[in-house]
mmCIF file of C-alpha atoms in Angstrom:
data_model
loop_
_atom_site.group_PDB
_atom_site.id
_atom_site.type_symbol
_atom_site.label_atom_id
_atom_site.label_comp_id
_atom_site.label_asym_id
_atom_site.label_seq_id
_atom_site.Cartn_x
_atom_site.Cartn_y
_atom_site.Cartn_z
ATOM 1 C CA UNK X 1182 76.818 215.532 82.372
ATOM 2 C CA UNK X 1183 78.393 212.292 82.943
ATOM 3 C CA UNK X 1184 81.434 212.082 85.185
ATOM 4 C CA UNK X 1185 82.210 208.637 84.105
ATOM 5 C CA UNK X 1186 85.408 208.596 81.967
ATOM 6 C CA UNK X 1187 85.090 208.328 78.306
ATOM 7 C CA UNK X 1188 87.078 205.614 78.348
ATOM 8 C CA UNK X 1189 87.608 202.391 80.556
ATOM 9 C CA UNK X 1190 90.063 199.484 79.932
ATOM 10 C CA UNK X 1191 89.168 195.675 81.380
ATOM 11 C CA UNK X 1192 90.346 192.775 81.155
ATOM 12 C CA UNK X 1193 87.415 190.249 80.952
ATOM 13 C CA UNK X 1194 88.161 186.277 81.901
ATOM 14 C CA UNK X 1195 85.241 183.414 82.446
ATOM 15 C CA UNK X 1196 85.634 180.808 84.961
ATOM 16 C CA UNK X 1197 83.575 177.892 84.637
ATOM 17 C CA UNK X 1198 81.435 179.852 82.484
ATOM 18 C CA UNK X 1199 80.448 182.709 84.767
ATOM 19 C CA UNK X 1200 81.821 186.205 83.631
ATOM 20 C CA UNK X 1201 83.778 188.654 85.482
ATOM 21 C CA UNK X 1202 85.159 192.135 84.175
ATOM 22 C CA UNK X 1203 87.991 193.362 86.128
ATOM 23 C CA UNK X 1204 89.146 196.635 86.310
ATOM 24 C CA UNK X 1205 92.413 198.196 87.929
ATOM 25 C CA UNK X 1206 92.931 201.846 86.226
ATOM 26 C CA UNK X 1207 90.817 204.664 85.285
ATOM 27 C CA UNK X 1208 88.770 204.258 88.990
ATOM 28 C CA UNK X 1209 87.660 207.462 90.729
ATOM 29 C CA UNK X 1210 88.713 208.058 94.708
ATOM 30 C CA UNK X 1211 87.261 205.078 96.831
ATOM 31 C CA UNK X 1212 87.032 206.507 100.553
ATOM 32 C CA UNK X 1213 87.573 203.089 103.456
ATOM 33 C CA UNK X 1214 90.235 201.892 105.296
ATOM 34 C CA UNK X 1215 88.996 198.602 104.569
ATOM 35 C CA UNK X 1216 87.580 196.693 101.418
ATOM 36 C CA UNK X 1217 84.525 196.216 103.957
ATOM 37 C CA UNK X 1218 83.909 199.771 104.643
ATOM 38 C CA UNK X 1219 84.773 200.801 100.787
ATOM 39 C CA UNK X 1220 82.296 198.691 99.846
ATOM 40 C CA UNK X 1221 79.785 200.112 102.279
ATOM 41 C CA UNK X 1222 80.422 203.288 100.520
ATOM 42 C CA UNK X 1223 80.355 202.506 97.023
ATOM 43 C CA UNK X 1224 76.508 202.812 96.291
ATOM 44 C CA UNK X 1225 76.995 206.687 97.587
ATOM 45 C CA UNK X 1226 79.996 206.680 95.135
ATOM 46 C CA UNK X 1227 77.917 208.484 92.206
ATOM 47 C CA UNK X 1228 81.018 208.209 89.539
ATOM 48 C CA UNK X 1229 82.075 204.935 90.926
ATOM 49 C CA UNK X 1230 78.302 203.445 90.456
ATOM 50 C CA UNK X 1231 78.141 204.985 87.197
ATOM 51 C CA UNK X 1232 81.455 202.958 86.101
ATOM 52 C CA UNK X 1233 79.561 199.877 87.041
ATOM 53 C CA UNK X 1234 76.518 200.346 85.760
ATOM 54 C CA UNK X 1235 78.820 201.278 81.914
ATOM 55 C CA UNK X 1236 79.852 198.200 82.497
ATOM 56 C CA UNK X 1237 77.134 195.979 84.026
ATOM 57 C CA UNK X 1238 74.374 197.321 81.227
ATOM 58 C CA UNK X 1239 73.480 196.794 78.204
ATOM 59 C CA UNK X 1240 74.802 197.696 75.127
ATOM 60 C CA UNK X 1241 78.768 196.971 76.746
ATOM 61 C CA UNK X 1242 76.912 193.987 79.370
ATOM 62 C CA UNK X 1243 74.052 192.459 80.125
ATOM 63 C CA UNK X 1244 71.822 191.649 83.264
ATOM 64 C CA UNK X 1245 74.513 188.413 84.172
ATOM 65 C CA UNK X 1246 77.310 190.365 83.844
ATOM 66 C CA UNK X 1247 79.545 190.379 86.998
ATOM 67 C CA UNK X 1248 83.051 192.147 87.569
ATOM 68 C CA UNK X 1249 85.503 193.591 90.296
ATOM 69 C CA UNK X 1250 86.991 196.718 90.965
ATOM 70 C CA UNK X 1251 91.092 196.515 91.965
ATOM 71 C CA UNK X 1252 91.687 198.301 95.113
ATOM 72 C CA UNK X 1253 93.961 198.333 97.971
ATOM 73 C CA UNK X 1254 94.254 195.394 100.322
ATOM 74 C CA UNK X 1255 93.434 195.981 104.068
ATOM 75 C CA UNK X 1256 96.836 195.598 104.978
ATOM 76 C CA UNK X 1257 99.999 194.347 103.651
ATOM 77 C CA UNK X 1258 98.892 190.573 104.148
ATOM 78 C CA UNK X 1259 97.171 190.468 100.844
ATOM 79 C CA UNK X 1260 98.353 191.514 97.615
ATOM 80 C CA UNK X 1261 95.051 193.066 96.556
ATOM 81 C CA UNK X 1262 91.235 194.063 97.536
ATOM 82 C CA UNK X 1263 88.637 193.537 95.663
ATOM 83 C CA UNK X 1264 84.790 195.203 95.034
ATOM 84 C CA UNK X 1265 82.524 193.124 93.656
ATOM 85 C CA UNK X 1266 79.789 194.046 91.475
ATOM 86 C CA UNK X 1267 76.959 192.587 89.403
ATOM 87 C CA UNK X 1268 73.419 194.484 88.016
ATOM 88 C CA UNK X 1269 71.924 195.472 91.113
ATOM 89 C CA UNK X 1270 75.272 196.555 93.451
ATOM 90 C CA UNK X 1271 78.261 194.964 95.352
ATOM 91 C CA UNK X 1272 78.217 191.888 96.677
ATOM 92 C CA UNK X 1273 79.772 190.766 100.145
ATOM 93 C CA UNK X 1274 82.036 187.249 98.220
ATOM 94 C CA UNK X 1275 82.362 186.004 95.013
ATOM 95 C CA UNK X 1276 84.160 182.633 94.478
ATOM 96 C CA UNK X 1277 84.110 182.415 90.659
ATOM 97 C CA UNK X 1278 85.685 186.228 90.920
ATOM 98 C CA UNK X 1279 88.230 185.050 93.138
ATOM 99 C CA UNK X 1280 89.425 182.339 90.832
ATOM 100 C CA UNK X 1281 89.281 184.990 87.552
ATOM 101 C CA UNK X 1282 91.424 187.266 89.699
ATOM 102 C CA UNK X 1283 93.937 185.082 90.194
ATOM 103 C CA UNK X 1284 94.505 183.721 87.073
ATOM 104 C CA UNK X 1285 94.814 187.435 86.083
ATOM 105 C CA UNK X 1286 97.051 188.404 88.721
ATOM 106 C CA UNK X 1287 99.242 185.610 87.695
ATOM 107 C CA UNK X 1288 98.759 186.328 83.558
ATOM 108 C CA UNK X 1289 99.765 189.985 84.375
ATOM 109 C CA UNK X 1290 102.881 189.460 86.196
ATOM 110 C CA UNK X 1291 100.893 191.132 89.722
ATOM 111 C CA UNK X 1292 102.041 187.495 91.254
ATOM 112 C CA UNK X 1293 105.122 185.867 90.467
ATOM 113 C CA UNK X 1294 104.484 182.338 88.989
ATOM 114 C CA UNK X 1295 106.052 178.905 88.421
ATOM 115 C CA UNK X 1296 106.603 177.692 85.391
ATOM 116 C CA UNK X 1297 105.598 174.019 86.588
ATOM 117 C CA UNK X 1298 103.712 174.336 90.330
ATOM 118 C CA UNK X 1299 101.447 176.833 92.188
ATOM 119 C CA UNK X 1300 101.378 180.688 93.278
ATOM 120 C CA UNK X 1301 98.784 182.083 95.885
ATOM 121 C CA UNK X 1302 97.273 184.938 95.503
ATOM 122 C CA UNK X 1303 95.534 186.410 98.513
ATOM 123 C CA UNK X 1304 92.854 188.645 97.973
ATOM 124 C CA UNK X 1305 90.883 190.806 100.199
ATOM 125 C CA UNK X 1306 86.786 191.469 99.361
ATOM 126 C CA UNK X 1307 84.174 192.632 101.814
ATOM 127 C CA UNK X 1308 83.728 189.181 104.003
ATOM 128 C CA UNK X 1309 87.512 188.919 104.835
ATOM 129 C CA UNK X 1310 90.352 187.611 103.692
ATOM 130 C CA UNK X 1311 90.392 184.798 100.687
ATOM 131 C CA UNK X 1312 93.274 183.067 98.351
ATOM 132 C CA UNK X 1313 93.837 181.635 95.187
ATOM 133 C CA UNK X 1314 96.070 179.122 94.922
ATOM 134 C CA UNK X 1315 96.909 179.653 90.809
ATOM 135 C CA UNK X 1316 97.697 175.664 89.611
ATOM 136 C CA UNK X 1317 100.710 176.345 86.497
ATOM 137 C CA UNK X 1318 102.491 173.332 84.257
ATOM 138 C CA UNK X 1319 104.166 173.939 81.434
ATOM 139 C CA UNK X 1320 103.795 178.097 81.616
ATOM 140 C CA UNK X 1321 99.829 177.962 81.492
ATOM 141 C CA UNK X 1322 97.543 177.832 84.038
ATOM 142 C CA UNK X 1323 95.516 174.732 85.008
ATOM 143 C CA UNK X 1324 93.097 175.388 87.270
ATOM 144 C CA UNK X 1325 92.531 177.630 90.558
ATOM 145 C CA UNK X 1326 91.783 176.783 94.118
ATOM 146 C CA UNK X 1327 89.547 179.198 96.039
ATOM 147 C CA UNK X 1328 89.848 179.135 99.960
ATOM 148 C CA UNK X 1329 87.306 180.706 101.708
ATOM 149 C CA UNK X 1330 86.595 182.584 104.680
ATOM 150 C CA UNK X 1331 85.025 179.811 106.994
ATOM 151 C CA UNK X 1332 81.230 179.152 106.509
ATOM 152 C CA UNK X 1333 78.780 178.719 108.978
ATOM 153 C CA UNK X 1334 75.186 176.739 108.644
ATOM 154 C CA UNK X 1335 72.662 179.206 109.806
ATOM 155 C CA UNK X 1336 69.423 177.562 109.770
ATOM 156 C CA UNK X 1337 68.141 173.914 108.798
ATOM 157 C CA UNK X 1338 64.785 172.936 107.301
ATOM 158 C CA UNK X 1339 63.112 176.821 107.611
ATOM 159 C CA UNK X 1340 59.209 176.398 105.602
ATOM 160 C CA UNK X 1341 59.030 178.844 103.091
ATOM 161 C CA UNK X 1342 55.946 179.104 101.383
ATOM 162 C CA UNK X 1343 56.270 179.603 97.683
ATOM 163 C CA UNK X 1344 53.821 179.315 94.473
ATOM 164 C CA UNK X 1345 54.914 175.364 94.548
ATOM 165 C CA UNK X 1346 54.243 175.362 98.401
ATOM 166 C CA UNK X 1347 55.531 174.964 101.292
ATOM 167 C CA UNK X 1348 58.841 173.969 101.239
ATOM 168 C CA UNK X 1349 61.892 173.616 103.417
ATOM 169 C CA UNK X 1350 65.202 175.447 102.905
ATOM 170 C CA UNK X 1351 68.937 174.987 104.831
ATOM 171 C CA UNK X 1352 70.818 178.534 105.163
ATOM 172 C CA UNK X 1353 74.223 178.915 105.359
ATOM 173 C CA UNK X 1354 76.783 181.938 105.536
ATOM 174 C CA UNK X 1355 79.922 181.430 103.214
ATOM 175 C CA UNK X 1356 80.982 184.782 102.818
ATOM 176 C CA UNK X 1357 77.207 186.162 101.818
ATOM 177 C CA UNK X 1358 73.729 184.146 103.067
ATOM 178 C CA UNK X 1359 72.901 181.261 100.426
ATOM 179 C CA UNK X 1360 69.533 178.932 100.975
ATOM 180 C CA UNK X 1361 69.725 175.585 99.913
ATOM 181 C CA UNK X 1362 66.387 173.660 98.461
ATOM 182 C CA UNK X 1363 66.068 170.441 96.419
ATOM 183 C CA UNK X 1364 64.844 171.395 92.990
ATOM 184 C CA UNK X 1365 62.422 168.630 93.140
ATOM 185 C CA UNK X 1366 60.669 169.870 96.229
ATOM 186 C CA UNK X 1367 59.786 172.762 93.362
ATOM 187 C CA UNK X 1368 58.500 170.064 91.104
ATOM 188 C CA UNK X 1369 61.521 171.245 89.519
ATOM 189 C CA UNK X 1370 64.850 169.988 88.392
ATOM 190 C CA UNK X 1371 67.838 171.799 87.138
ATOM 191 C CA UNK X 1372 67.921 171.357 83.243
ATOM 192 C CA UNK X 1373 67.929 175.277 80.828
ATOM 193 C CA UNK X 1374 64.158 173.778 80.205
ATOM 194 C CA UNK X 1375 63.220 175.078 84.399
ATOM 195 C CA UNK X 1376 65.470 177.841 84.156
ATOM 196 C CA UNK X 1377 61.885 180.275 84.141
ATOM 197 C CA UNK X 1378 60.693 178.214 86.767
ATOM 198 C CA UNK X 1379 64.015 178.225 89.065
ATOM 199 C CA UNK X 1380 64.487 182.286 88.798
ATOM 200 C CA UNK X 1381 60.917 182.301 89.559
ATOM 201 C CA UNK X 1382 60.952 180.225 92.881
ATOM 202 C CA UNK X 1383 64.299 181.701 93.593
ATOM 203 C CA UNK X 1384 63.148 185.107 93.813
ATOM 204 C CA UNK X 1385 59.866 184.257 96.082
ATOM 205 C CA UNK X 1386 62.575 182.344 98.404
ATOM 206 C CA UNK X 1387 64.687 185.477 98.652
ATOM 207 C CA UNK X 1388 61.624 187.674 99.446
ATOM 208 C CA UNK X 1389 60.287 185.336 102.137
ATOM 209 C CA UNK X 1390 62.941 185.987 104.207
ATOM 210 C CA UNK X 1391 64.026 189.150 104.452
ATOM 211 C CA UNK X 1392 65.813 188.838 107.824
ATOM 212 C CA UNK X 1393 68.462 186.764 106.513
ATOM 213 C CA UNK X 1394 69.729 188.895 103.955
ATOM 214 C CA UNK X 1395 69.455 186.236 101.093
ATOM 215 C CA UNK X 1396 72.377 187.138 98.348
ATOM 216 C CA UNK X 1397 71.466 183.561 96.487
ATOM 217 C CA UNK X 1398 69.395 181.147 96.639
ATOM 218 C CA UNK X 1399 70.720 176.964 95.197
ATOM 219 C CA UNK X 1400 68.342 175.116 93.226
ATOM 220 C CA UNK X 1401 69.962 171.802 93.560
ATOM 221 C CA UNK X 1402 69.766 167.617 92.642
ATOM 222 C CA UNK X 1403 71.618 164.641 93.271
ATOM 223 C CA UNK X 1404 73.588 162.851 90.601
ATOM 224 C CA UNK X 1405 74.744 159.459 91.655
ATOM 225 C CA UNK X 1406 77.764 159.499 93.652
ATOM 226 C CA UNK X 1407 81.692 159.464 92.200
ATOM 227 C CA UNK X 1408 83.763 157.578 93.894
ATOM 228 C CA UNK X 1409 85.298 160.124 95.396
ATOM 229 C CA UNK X 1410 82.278 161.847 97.315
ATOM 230 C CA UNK X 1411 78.659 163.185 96.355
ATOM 231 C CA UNK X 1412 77.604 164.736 92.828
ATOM 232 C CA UNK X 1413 75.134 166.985 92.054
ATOM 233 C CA UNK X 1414 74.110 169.622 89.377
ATOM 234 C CA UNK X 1415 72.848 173.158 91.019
ATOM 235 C CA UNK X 1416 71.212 176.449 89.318
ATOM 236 C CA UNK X 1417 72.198 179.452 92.061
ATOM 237 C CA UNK X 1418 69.986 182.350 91.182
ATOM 238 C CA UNK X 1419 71.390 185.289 93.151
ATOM 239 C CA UNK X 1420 70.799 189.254 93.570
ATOM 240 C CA UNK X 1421 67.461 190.120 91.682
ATOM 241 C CA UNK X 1422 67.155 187.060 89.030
ATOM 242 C CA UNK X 1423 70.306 186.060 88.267
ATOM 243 C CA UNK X 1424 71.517 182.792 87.430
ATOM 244 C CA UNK X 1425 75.487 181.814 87.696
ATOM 245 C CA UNK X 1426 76.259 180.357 84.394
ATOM 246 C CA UNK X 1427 79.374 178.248 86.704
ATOM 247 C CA UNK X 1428 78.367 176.018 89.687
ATOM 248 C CA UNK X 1429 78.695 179.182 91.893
ATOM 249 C CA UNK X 1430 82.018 179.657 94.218
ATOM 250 C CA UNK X 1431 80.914 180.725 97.239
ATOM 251 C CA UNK X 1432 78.017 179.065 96.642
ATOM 252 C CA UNK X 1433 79.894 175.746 96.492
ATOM 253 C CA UNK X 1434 81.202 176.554 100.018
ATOM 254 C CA UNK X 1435 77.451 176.894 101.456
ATOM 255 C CA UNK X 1436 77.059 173.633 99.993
ATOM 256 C CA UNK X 1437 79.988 171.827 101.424
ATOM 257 C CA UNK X 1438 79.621 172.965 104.955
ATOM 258 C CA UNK X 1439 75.983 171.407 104.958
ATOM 259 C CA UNK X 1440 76.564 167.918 103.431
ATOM 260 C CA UNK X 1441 79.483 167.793 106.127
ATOM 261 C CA UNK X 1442 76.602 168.475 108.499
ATOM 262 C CA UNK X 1443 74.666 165.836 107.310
ATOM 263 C CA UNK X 1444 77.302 163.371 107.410
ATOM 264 C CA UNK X 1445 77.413 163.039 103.566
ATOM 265 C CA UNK X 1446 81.187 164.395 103.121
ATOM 266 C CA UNK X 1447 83.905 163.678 105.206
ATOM 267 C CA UNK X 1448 87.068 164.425 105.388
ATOM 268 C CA UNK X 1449 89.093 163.460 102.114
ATOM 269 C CA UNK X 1450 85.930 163.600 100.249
ATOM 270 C CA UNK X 1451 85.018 165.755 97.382
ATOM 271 C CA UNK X 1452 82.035 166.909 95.898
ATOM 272 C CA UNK X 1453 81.568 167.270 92.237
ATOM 273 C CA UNK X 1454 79.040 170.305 91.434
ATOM 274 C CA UNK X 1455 77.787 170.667 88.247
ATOM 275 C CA UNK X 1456 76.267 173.715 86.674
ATOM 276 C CA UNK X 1457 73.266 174.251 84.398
ATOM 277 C CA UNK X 1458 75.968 174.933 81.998
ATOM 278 C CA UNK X 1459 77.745 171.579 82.547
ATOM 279 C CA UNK X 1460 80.701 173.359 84.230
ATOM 280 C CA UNK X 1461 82.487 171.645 87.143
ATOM 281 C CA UNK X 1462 83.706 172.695 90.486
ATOM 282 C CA UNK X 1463 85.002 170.435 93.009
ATOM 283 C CA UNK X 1464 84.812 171.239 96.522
ATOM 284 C CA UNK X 1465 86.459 169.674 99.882
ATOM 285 C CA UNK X 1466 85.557 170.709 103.415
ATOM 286 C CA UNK X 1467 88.494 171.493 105.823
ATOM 287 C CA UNK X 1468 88.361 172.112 109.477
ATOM 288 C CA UNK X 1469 86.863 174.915 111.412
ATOM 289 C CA UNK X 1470 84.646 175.562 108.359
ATOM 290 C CA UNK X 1471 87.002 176.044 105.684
ATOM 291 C CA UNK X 1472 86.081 175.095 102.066
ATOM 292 C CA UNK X 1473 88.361 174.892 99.008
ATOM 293 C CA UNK X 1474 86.809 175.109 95.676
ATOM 294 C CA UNK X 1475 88.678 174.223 92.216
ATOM 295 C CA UNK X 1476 87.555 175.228 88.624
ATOM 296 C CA UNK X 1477 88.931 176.846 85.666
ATOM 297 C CA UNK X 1478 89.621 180.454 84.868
ATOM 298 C CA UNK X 1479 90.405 181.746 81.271
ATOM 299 C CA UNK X 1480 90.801 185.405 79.772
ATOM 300 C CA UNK X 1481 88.251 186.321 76.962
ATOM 301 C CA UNK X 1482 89.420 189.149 75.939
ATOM 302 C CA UNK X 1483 90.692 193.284 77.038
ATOM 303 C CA UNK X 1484 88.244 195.800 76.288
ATOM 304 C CA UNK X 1485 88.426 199.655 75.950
ATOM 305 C CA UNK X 1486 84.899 200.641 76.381
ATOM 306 C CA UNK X 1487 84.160 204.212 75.504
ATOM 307 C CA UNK X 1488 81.132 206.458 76.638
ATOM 308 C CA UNK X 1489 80.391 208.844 73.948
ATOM 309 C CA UNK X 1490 79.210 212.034 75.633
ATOM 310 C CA UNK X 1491 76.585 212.745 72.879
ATOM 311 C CA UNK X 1492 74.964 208.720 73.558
ATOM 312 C CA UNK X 1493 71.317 209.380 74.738
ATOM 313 C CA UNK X 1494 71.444 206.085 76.441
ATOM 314 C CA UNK X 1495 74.391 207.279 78.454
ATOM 315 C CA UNK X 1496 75.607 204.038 81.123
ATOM 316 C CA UNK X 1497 73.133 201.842 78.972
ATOM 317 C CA UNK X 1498 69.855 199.759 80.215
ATOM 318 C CA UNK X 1499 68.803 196.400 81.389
ATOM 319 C CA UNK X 1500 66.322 193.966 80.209
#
C-alpha cells in the first residue's frame, strides 16, 4: 500500500516559463545534516520518492515538470534549503527554482519585503549556498536576481562524436556539469521546429561522457549583439530528455563564465539569453566566478493533489 499521503498541498509558480512545484508541509522525515547529504539520501527515501514521483508524473505532471522540496537550511545563514527534483531524481542546482522560491518566500510572508526595493532570500540546495535578491515596486514583484555559487570552466573544445559527427563541446561546472555546443555544429539551430533533433543530440552528448557527470547539455546560437553585451537564444536539454521551457538558470551561469573566458563579456556587460520559448534571462559575470542571473517569477496556481488509495495507476506514469 502506498505510504504517500492522500493528500499534498503546492504552491506551483513559472519563471520564465519553466515550472516548479514547491512543497513545504505534508513531507515525511528527511535524514542529513546538510541539504547536500539529504539529498544524497533522498533516492533511498521510499515515501519521499514516491511524493515526487505524485507529483512529477502524469496525470498531476508531466515528463518537464520540475519542483522543490522545503527543508531546513544548513545553518542559520540561510533562511531555507532546498531539494530539487524533476522526472528522473534530484538535481545538484536549479536557477529557475531559485528565482520561483523567492518570489514565493516573499508572496508568503517567509521573507519580509519592501513595498518599493529589494529582499534577499538565501537559499541553501545541494551545491552550496545561493540568493535571491526578490526586485518589489509598488507591492508586486518585478523580477528576481539569482547569485550563484561560483562556476568553474572544466574543459574547452572536448570531440564528441555524435549522429551529426564529430563535434566539439566547452564544459563548465555552475552548480551541476553543463556542455556547451553551437547548434549549428548539429546542422541544427534552436527554433520548436529542431526541438526532436536537439533532445536527440543532447542525449548522445550526455552519454559520451560519462566521466563528467553531464546534468545538461546547451544547444546554443548567436543573435546579433545588444548594446549592452552578447545575445543568443539556447535550448538546454537536461536529465534524460528534457528541455527547459526558460533560458535555463544555472545554465545561464555555465554560459557566462565561458564567454568571459573567451573575452566576449567583460565586466559591466550583460548577456541577453533567449529561450526556445522566447523567455529572457540576463546574465552578468562577477569576480572569482560569480554569475547573477535576472528573470521573472510568477505563481500559477496552489494545488491539493489527492492520491486515491483505490487508483490503479497509483503515483501516475510518464510518456
Amino acid at each position: 500500500m502506498s505510504t504517500t499521503p492522500h493528500e499534498v498541498r503546492t504552491t506551483d509558480y513559472h519563471a520564465a516559463g519553466e515550472p516548479f512545484r514547491i512543497v513545504d508541509e505534508d513531507l515525511p522525515p528527511i535524514p542529513g545534516d546538510t541539504v547536500a547529504q539529504r539529498r544524497a539520501l533522498a533516492l533511498r527515501l521510499g515515501p519521499l520518492d514516491e511524493l515526487r514521483r505524485l507529483l512529477v508524473r502524469e496525470p498531476r505532471g508531466h515528463s518537464g515538470m520540475y519542483g522543490g522540496f522545503v527543508v531546513p537550511p544548513d545553518d542559520d545563514g540561510a533562511h531555507f534549503g532546498v531539494l530539487f527534483w524533476h522526472k528522473d531524481g534530484y538535481s545538484t542546482a536549479c536557477g529557475h527554482g531559485t528565482m520561483a522560491l523567492g518570489a514565493w518566500a516573499v508572496d508568503t510572508g517567509r521573507v519580509h519585503a519592501p513595498d518599493d526595493g529589494d529582499a534577499v532570500v538565501r537559499i541553501d540546495v545541494p551545491s552550496g549556498r545561493v540568493s535571491a535578491t526578490v526586485h518589489r515596486a509598488g507591492g508586486r514583484t518585478t523580477g528576481v536576481t539569482f547569485r550563484n555559487v561560483p562556476t568553474r570552466v572544466l574543459a574547452r573544445k572536448v570531440p564528441v562524436t555524435t549522429g551529426h559527427g564529430t563535434v566539439e563541446v566547452d564544459i563548465a561546472d555552475s552548480g551541476a556539469c553543463y556542455v556547451s555546443v553551437p547548434a549549428h555544429a548539429l546542422g541544427l539551430d534552436t527554433t520548436p521546429a529542431s526541438l526532436p533533433g536537439l533532445v536527440r543530440a543532447g542525449r548522445e552528448i550526455r552519454a559520451a561522457l560519462p566521466a563528467h557527470d553531464v546534468y545538461g547539455v546547451i544547444l546554443y546560437e548567436d543573435l546579433p549583439d545588444t548594446p549592452e553585451g552578447p545575445r543568443q537564444r539556447n535550448v538546454t536539454v537536461f536529465a534524460d530528455g528534457q528541455i527547459d521551457r526558460s533560458p535555463c538558470g544555472s545554465g545561464t551561469s555555465a554560459r557566462l563564465a565561458l564567454l568571459g573566458e573567451d573575452g566576449r563579456l567583460g565586466p559591466g556587460d550583460t548577456l541577453t539569453h533567449e529561450s526556445v520559448a522566447g523567455t529572457v534571462f540576463t546574465g552578468r559575470l562577477l569576480l572569482g566566478g560569480v554569475t547573477e542571473v535576472t528573470g521573472t517569477a510568477y505563481r500559477t496556481g496552489t494545488h491539493a493533489f489527492e492520491l486515491d488509495p483505490h487508483d490503479d495507476l497509483g503515483t501516475g506514469f510518464l510518456l
